[in-house]
């Protein structure tokens, strides 16, 4: 884990888009406020815990993360996993769990587990994105309950500004314009809109370092570990998937293992500064990129400006109507959803559609992004195994004497295809010799070796000599370690 001083790289990652990064950071900071407060309420903690977390995580990941322009902070997926810990053990145990979560993520990064993100299929990615878009939209509906038509009109006006203002100019991000215009209107109209100040008390000072006030014992570790481990997994899955999305949006690569380490370091720091565990925020990341953010500077400014506005402009921030921020989040949900996936369901294989819809369904049902992704990956693996199982082909030829038959195997032999493989042999045929040619086959697992054992021993049970030929080096190693058909005294079904 080394971070070399490379001036050219520093300029590219930090100062190649200063104006766009400063403006996008301001938009992100404004959008982070209600999100951080809302997720704190979900977790059952004071609003400042979520605000401190969003500040700390954004600042730290700006320096040590692996994906420039990605925004990290307090998230709904993480907050949902903290509820029971906070309720049963209190806030200090949450801080301890946050530190342990970070340490686990650092270990994952050191082990380079980020490379396994390539095993997440495109259909699962689309399902993840669409489910998140729907969740972001549904989360805004609570702001309309009992609010009247005034809030609806405010949100619609905000959306109109967001989508129409870019036709006039793109010098200033349209979400920022919408927030300024609607806040000005709310202040001078005298209409009693619900504001950021109504959501909870804002911090009045910077967070300070402090050890979690818990006993440093094995018992404490056993309390926090069952929460820290799923927090670490959910955080990494959401962060690495979000990194993939930002990669696509910016057409630039990211370092997934560095991102895993960076998320871990950020959570360790946050736990010592009074914040809750967090991860990458797809909605805020899309806001950042959509508003012109491209480098680490935009991530840093998102966190710094968040705290600066809370501390220096707290009285002004409290006046921002929630409807203005709801409009921004609705825009995020609209832009996040992969609308092309809807007509795509008619063109893509049914298995891809099932995987995508299953991922969406599980996430919406459980509010657990990691579980939805896990189900999607498992379904994809099952569908893939079923497809590749059909690629095994067994043909045979009988020699001129009629006493020797050669079976030629082509394809992948593993646990799914073994049944079709065994069914291709006519073991009751009256023969002197059988040759099984595996030159064009690949043996993948113990099930493949077991299937060959069964075929060989069935032929030998009828006094037919069996010869295996053409086994490649990988298959030969498996056969040498696992095959039993040449071991003395072995009977069919024994291993």
PDB file of N, CA and C in Angstrom, residues 23-35 154-163 165 172-188 193-196 284 287 291 309 313 316-332:
ATOM      1  N   UNK A  23     -17.751  23.907  -7.807  1.00  0.00           N
ATOM      2  CA  UNK A  23     -19.206  24.080  -7.929  1.00  0.00           C
ATOM      3  C   UNK A  23     -19.942  22.781  -7.618  1.00  0.00           C
ATOM      4  N   UNK A  24     -19.451  21.672  -8.131  1.00  0.00           N
ATOM      5  CA  UNK A  24     -20.116  20.393  -7.859  1.00  0.00           C
ATOM      6  C   UNK A  24     -20.007  20.040  -6.382  1.00  0.00           C
ATOM      7  N   UNK A  25     -18.863  20.387  -5.754  1.00  0.00           N
ATOM      8  CA  UNK A  25     -18.718  20.131  -4.317  1.00  0.00           C
ATOM      9  C   UNK A  25     -19.729  20.892  -3.501  1.00  0.00           C
ATOM     10  N   UNK A  26     -20.058  22.110  -3.930  1.00  0.00           N
ATOM     11  CA  UNK A  26     -21.061  22.904  -3.230  1.00  0.00           C
ATOM     12  C   UNK A  26     -22.444  22.263  -3.353  1.00  0.00           C
ATOM     13  N   UNK A  27     -22.782  21.789  -4.551  1.00  0.00           N
ATOM     14  CA  UNK A  27     -24.073  21.128  -4.746  1.00  0.00           C
ATOM     15  C   UNK A  27     -24.156  19.867  -3.893  1.00  0.00           C
ATOM     16  N   UNK A  28     -23.082  19.103  -3.904  1.00  0.00           N
ATOM     17  CA  UNK A  28     -23.056  17.860  -3.116  1.00  0.00           C
ATOM     18  C   UNK A  28     -23.203  18.165  -1.631  1.00  0.00           C
ATOM     19  N   UNK A  29     -22.501  19.186  -1.152  1.00  0.00           N
ATOM     20  CA  UNK A  29     -22.581  19.546   0.264  1.00  0.00           C
ATOM     21  C   UNK A  29     -24.017  19.867   0.672  1.00  0.00           C
ATOM     22  N   UNK A  30     -24.713  20.617  -0.167  1.00  0.00           N
ATOM     23  CA  UNK A  30     -26.112  20.952   0.128  1.00  0.00           C
ATOM     24  C   UNK A  30     -26.985  19.697   0.148  1.00  0.00           C
ATOM     25  N   UNK A  31     -26.746  18.811  -0.801  1.00  0.00           N
ATOM     26  CA  UNK A  31     -27.555  17.594  -0.868  1.00  0.00           C
ATOM     27  C   UNK A  31     -27.217  16.619   0.254  1.00  0.00           C
ATOM     28  N   UNK A  32     -25.994  16.684   0.772  1.00  0.00           N
ATOM     29  CA  UNK A  32     -25.589  15.776   1.849  1.00  0.00           C
ATOM     30  C   UNK A  32     -26.300  16.078   3.158  1.00  0.00           C
ATOM     31  N   UNK A  33     -26.662  17.332   3.381  1.00  0.00           N
ATOM     32  CA  UNK A  33     -27.222  17.728   4.683  1.00  0.00           C
ATOM     33  C   UNK A  33     -28.483  16.946   5.041  1.00  0.00           C
ATOM     34  N   UNK A  34     -29.538  16.984   4.225  1.00  0.00           N
ATOM     35  CA  UNK A  34     -30.742  16.241   4.603  1.00  0.00           C
ATOM     36  C   UNK A  34     -30.521  14.737   4.604  1.00  0.00           C
ATOM     37  N   UNK A  35     -29.649  14.246   3.701  1.00  0.00           N
ATOM     38  CA  UNK A  35     -29.380  12.811   3.667  1.00  0.00           C
ATOM     39  C   UNK A  35     -28.724  12.362   4.971  1.00  0.00           C
ATOM     40  N   UNK A 154     -43.466  23.217  -5.161  1.00  0.00           N
ATOM     41  CA  UNK A 154     -42.061  23.580  -4.967  1.00  0.00           C
ATOM     42  C   UNK A 154     -41.143  22.559  -5.629  1.00  0.00           C
ATOM     43  N   UNK A 155     -41.468  21.293  -5.452  1.00  0.00           N
ATOM     44  CA  UNK A 155     -40.652  20.235  -6.041  1.00  0.00           C
ATOM     45  C   UNK A 155     -40.730  20.286  -7.568  1.00  0.00           C
ATOM     46  N   UNK A 156     -41.931  20.465  -8.102  1.00  0.00           N
ATOM     47  CA  UNK A 156     -42.085  20.542  -9.557  1.00  0.00           C
ATOM     48  C   UNK A 156     -41.330  21.748 -10.122  1.00  0.00           C
ATOM     49  N   UNK A 157     -41.378  22.867  -9.399  1.00  0.00           N
ATOM     50  CA  UNK A 157     -40.637  24.050  -9.834  1.00  0.00           C
ATOM     51  C   UNK A 157     -39.137  23.773  -9.820  1.00  0.00           C
ATOM     52  N   UNK A 158     -38.684  23.075  -8.786  1.00  0.00           N
ATOM     53  CA  UNK A 158     -37.267  22.718  -8.707  1.00  0.00           C
ATOM     54  C   UNK A 158     -36.844  21.827  -9.862  1.00  0.00           C
ATOM     55  N   UNK A 159     -37.664  20.825 -10.191  1.00  0.00           N
ATOM     56  CA  UNK A 159     -37.354  19.936 -11.314  1.00  0.00           C
ATOM     57  C   UNK A 159     -37.329  20.706 -12.631  1.00  0.00           C
ATOM     58  N   UNK A 160     -38.265  21.656 -12.779  1.00  0.00           N
ATOM     59  CA  UNK A 160     -38.288  22.475 -14.000  1.00  0.00           C
ATOM     60  C   UNK A 160     -36.986  23.265 -14.150  1.00  0.00           C
ATOM     61  N   UNK A 161     -36.528  23.857 -13.050  1.00  0.00           N
ATOM     62  CA  UNK A 161     -35.272  24.614 -13.094  1.00  0.00           C
ATOM     63  C   UNK A 161     -34.098  23.688 -13.421  1.00  0.00           C
ATOM     64  N   UNK A 162     -34.076  22.522 -12.776  1.00  0.00           N
ATOM     65  CA  UNK A 162     -32.962  21.585 -12.957  1.00  0.00           C
ATOM     66  C   UNK A 162     -32.840  21.148 -14.407  1.00  0.00           C
ATOM     67  N   UNK A 163     -33.965  20.888 -15.052  1.00  0.00           N
ATOM     68  CA  UNK A 163     -33.907  20.353 -16.415  1.00  0.00           C
ATOM     69  C   UNK A 163     -33.938  21.430 -17.495  1.00  0.00           C
ATOM     70  N   UNK A 165     -32.841  24.912 -16.955  1.00  0.00           N
ATOM     71  CA  UNK A 165     -31.770  25.904 -16.834  1.00  0.00           C
ATOM     72  C   UNK A 165     -30.551  25.579 -17.710  1.00  0.00           C
ATOM     73  N   UNK A 172     -23.163  27.202 -14.377  1.00  0.00           N
ATOM     74  CA  UNK A 172     -23.493  26.935 -12.980  1.00  0.00           C
ATOM     75  C   UNK A 172     -24.375  25.686 -12.943  1.00  0.00           C
ATOM     76  N   UNK A 173     -24.083  24.727 -12.060  1.00  0.00           N
ATOM     77  CA  UNK A 173     -24.904  23.517 -11.981  1.00  0.00           C
ATOM     78  C   UNK A 173     -26.372  23.857 -11.696  1.00  0.00           C
ATOM     79  N   UNK A 174     -27.272  23.294 -12.476  1.00  0.00           N
ATOM     80  CA  UNK A 174     -28.695  23.609 -12.320  1.00  0.00           C
ATOM     81  C   UNK A 174     -29.262  23.202 -10.962  1.00  0.00           C
ATOM     82  N   UNK A 175     -28.815  22.095 -10.322  1.00  0.00           N
ATOM     83  CA  UNK A 175     -29.328  21.802  -8.982  1.00  0.00           C
ATOM     84  C   UNK A 175     -29.021  22.920  -7.984  1.00  0.00           C
ATOM     85  N   UNK A 176     -27.822  23.533  -8.091  1.00  0.00           N
ATOM     86  CA  UNK A 176     -27.472  24.632  -7.195  1.00  0.00           C
ATOM     87  C   UNK A 176     -28.381  25.834  -7.451  1.00  0.00           C
ATOM     88  N   UNK A 177     -28.659  26.121  -8.716  1.00  0.00           N
ATOM     89  CA  UNK A 177     -29.566  27.215  -9.057  1.00  0.00           C
ATOM     90  C   UNK A 177     -30.944  26.960  -8.474  1.00  0.00           C
ATOM     91  N   UNK A 178     -31.414  25.732  -8.581  1.00  0.00           N
ATOM     92  CA  UNK A 178     -32.739  25.386  -8.052  1.00  0.00           C
ATOM     93  C   UNK A 178     -32.801  25.614  -6.547  1.00  0.00           C
ATOM     94  N   UNK A 179     -31.754  25.218  -5.826  1.00  0.00           N
ATOM     95  CA  UNK A 179     -31.735  25.380  -4.374  1.00  0.00           C
ATOM     96  C   UNK A 179     -31.746  26.865  -3.997  1.00  0.00           C
ATOM     97  N   UNK A 180     -30.930  27.657  -4.678  1.00  0.00           N
ATOM     98  CA  UNK A 180     -30.863  29.090  -4.371  1.00  0.00           C
ATOM     99  C   UNK A 180     -32.191  29.780  -4.676  1.00  0.00           C
ATOM    100  N   UNK A 181     -32.764  29.514  -5.845  1.00  0.00           N
ATOM    101  CA  UNK A 181     -34.018  30.157  -6.254  1.00  0.00           C
ATOM    102  C   UNK A 181     -35.167  29.776  -5.326  1.00  0.00           C
ATOM    103  N   UNK A 182     -35.287  28.502  -5.010  1.00  0.00           N
ATOM    104  CA  UNK A 182     -36.404  28.055  -4.173  1.00  0.00           C
ATOM    105  C   UNK A 182     -36.232  28.512  -2.729  1.00  0.00           C
ATOM    106  N   UNK A 183     -35.001  28.578  -2.241  1.00  0.00           N
ATOM    107  CA  UNK A 183     -34.775  29.091  -0.880  1.00  0.00           C
ATOM    108  C   UNK A 183     -35.151  30.574  -0.813  1.00  0.00           C
ATOM    109  N   UNK A 184     -34.748  31.326  -1.824  1.00  0.00           N
ATOM    110  CA  UNK A 184     -35.098  32.750  -1.873  1.00  0.00           C
ATOM    111  C   UNK A 184     -36.608  32.938  -1.902  1.00  0.00           C
ATOM    112  N   UNK A 185     -37.274  32.129  -2.715  1.00  0.00           N
ATOM    113  CA  UNK A 185     -38.732  32.212  -2.796  1.00  0.00           C
ATOM    114  C   UNK A 185     -39.376  31.869  -1.455  1.00  0.00           C
ATOM    115  N   UNK A 186     -38.903  30.805  -0.816  1.00  0.00           N
ATOM    116  CA  UNK A 186     -39.498  30.380   0.456  1.00  0.00           C
ATOM    117  C   UNK A 186     -39.320  31.448   1.529  1.00  0.00           C
ATOM    118  N   UNK A 187     -38.175  32.113   1.534  1.00  0.00           N
ATOM    119  CA  UNK A 187     -37.905  33.132   2.556  1.00  0.00           C
ATOM    120  C   UNK A 187     -38.793  34.357   2.352  1.00  0.00           C
ATOM    121  N   UNK A 188     -38.891  34.834   1.131  1.00  0.00           N
ATOM    122  CA  UNK A 188     -39.592  36.094   0.881  1.00  0.00           C
ATOM    123  C   UNK A 188     -41.093  35.926   0.623  1.00  0.00           C
ATOM    124  N   UNK A 193     -42.868  26.647   4.652  1.00  0.00           N
ATOM    125  CA  UNK A 193     -42.363  25.362   4.162  1.00  0.00           C
ATOM    126  C   UNK A 193     -41.492  24.708   5.235  1.00  0.00           C
ATOM    127  N   UNK A 194     -41.473  23.363   5.229  1.00  0.00           N
ATOM    128  CA  UNK A 194     -40.572  22.628   6.124  1.00  0.00           C
ATOM    129  C   UNK A 194     -39.148  22.818   5.626  1.00  0.00           C
ATOM    130  N   UNK A 195     -38.234  23.115   6.542  1.00  0.00           N
ATOM    131  CA  UNK A 195     -36.861  23.433   6.162  1.00  0.00           C
ATOM    132  C   UNK A 195     -35.869  22.461   6.784  1.00  0.00           C
ATOM    133  N   UNK A 196     -34.598  22.613   6.378  1.00  0.00           N
ATOM    134  CA  UNK A 196     -33.535  21.775   6.933  1.00  0.00           C
ATOM    135  C   UNK A 196     -33.467  21.936   8.444  1.00  0.00           C
ATOM    136  N   UNK A 284     -25.329  10.735  -4.450  1.00  0.00           N
ATOM    137  CA  UNK A 284     -24.469  11.909  -4.343  1.00  0.00           C
ATOM    138  C   UNK A 284     -23.340  11.870  -5.374  1.00  0.00           C
ATOM    139  N   UNK A 287     -24.816  13.029  -8.538  1.00  0.00           N
ATOM    140  CA  UNK A 287     -24.964  14.490  -8.468  1.00  0.00           C
ATOM    141  C   UNK A 287     -23.617  15.159  -8.742  1.00  0.00           C
ATOM    142  N   UNK A 291     -22.866  17.344 -11.994  1.00  0.00           N
ATOM    143  CA  UNK A 291     -22.659  18.787 -11.787  1.00  0.00           C
ATOM    144  C   UNK A 291     -21.271  19.242 -12.231  1.00  0.00           C
ATOM    145  N   UNK A 309     -20.591  25.005   5.790  1.00  0.00           N
ATOM    146  CA  UNK A 309     -21.951  25.562   5.750  1.00  0.00           C
ATOM    147  C   UNK A 309     -22.683  25.348   7.062  1.00  0.00           C
ATOM    148  N   UNK A 313     -22.490  28.984   8.074  1.00  0.00           N
ATOM    149  CA  UNK A 313     -23.734  29.462   7.463  1.00  0.00           C
ATOM    150  C   UNK A 313     -24.927  28.660   7.956  1.00  0.00           C
ATOM    151  N   UNK A 316     -28.321  30.185   7.532  1.00  0.00           N
ATOM    152  CA  UNK A 316     -28.811  30.195   6.147  1.00  0.00           C
ATOM    153  C   UNK A 316     -29.227  28.796   5.719  1.00  0.00           C
ATOM    154  N   UNK A 317     -28.407  27.802   6.038  1.00  0.00           N
ATOM    155  CA  UNK A 317     -28.701  26.413   5.651  1.00  0.00           C
ATOM    156  C   UNK A 317     -30.023  25.968   6.257  1.00  0.00           C
ATOM    157  N   UNK A 318     -30.297  26.416   7.483  1.00  0.00           N
ATOM    158  CA  UNK A 318     -31.547  26.027   8.135  1.00  0.00           C
ATOM    159  C   UNK A 318     -32.769  26.517   7.353  1.00  0.00           C
ATOM    160  N   UNK A 319     -32.604  27.544   6.517  1.00  0.00           N
ATOM    161  CA  UNK A 319     -33.731  28.114   5.771  1.00  0.00           C
ATOM    162  C   UNK A 319     -34.039  27.382   4.473  1.00  0.00           C
ATOM    163  N   UNK A 320     -33.123  26.474   4.027  1.00  0.00           N
ATOM    164  CA  UNK A 320     -33.351  25.771   2.757  1.00  0.00           C
ATOM    165  C   UNK A 320     -34.591  24.884   2.889  1.00  0.00           C
ATOM    166  N   UNK A 321     -35.574  25.067   2.014  1.00  0.00           N
ATOM    167  CA  UNK A 321     -36.775  24.226   2.099  1.00  0.00           C
ATOM    168  C   UNK A 321     -36.468  22.796   1.685  1.00  0.00           C
ATOM    169  N   UNK A 322     -37.035  21.847   2.402  1.00  0.00           N
ATOM    170  CA  UNK A 322     -36.815  20.440   2.087  1.00  0.00           C
ATOM    171  C   UNK A 322     -37.257  20.137   0.659  1.00  0.00           C
ATOM    172  N   UNK A 323     -38.290  20.836   0.198  1.00  0.00           N
ATOM    173  CA  UNK A 323     -38.778  20.606  -1.155  1.00  0.00           C
ATOM    174  C   UNK A 323     -37.709  20.828  -2.212  1.00  0.00           C
ATOM    175  N   UNK A 324     -36.811  21.787  -1.990  1.00  0.00           N
ATOM    176  CA  UNK A 324     -35.735  22.048  -2.944  1.00  0.00           C
ATOM    177  C   UNK A 324     -34.778  20.869  -3.013  1.00  0.00           C
ATOM    178  N   UNK A 325     -34.461  20.298  -1.851  1.00  0.00           N
ATOM    179  CA  UNK A 325     -33.555  19.159  -1.818  1.00  0.00           C
ATOM    180  C   UNK A 325     -34.243  17.896  -2.319  1.00  0.00           C
ATOM    181  N   UNK A 326     -35.564  17.791  -2.090  1.00  0.00           N
ATOM    182  CA  UNK A 326     -36.325  16.663  -2.631  1.00  0.00           C
ATOM    183  C   UNK A 326     -36.272  16.697  -4.161  1.00  0.00           C
ATOM    184  N   UNK A 327     -36.387  17.874  -4.741  1.00  0.00           N
ATOM    185  CA  UNK A 327     -36.310  18.005  -6.198  1.00  0.00           C
ATOM    186  C   UNK A 327     -34.970  17.492  -6.717  1.00  0.00           C
ATOM    187  N   UNK A 328     -33.895  17.831  -5.999  1.00  0.00           N
ATOM    188  CA  UNK A 328     -32.566  17.357  -6.404  1.00  0.00           C
ATOM    189  C   UNK A 328     -32.503  15.831  -6.333  1.00  0.00           C
ATOM    190  N   UNK A 329     -33.037  15.240  -5.266  1.00  0.00           N
ATOM    191  CA  UNK A 329     -32.983  13.792  -5.108  1.00  0.00           C
ATOM    192  C   UNK A 329     -33.888  13.080  -6.108  1.00  0.00           C
ATOM    193  N   UNK A 330     -35.014  13.671  -6.467  1.00  0.00           N
ATOM    194  CA  UNK A 330     -35.865  13.090  -7.510  1.00  0.00           C
ATOM    195  C   UNK A 330     -35.111  13.092  -8.840  1.00  0.00           C
ATOM    196  N   UNK A 331     -34.406  14.188  -9.108  1.00  0.00           N
ATOM    197  CA  UNK A 331     -33.573  14.248 -10.310  1.00  0.00           C
ATOM    198  C   UNK A 331     -32.532  13.127 -10.289  1.00  0.00           C
ATOM    199  N   UNK A 332     -31.943  12.902  -9.117  1.00  0.00           N
ATOM    200  CA  UNK A 332     -30.951  11.838  -8.986  1.00  0.00           C
ATOM    201  C   UNK A 332     -31.574  10.483  -9.288  1.00  0.00           C
TER     202      UNK A 332
END
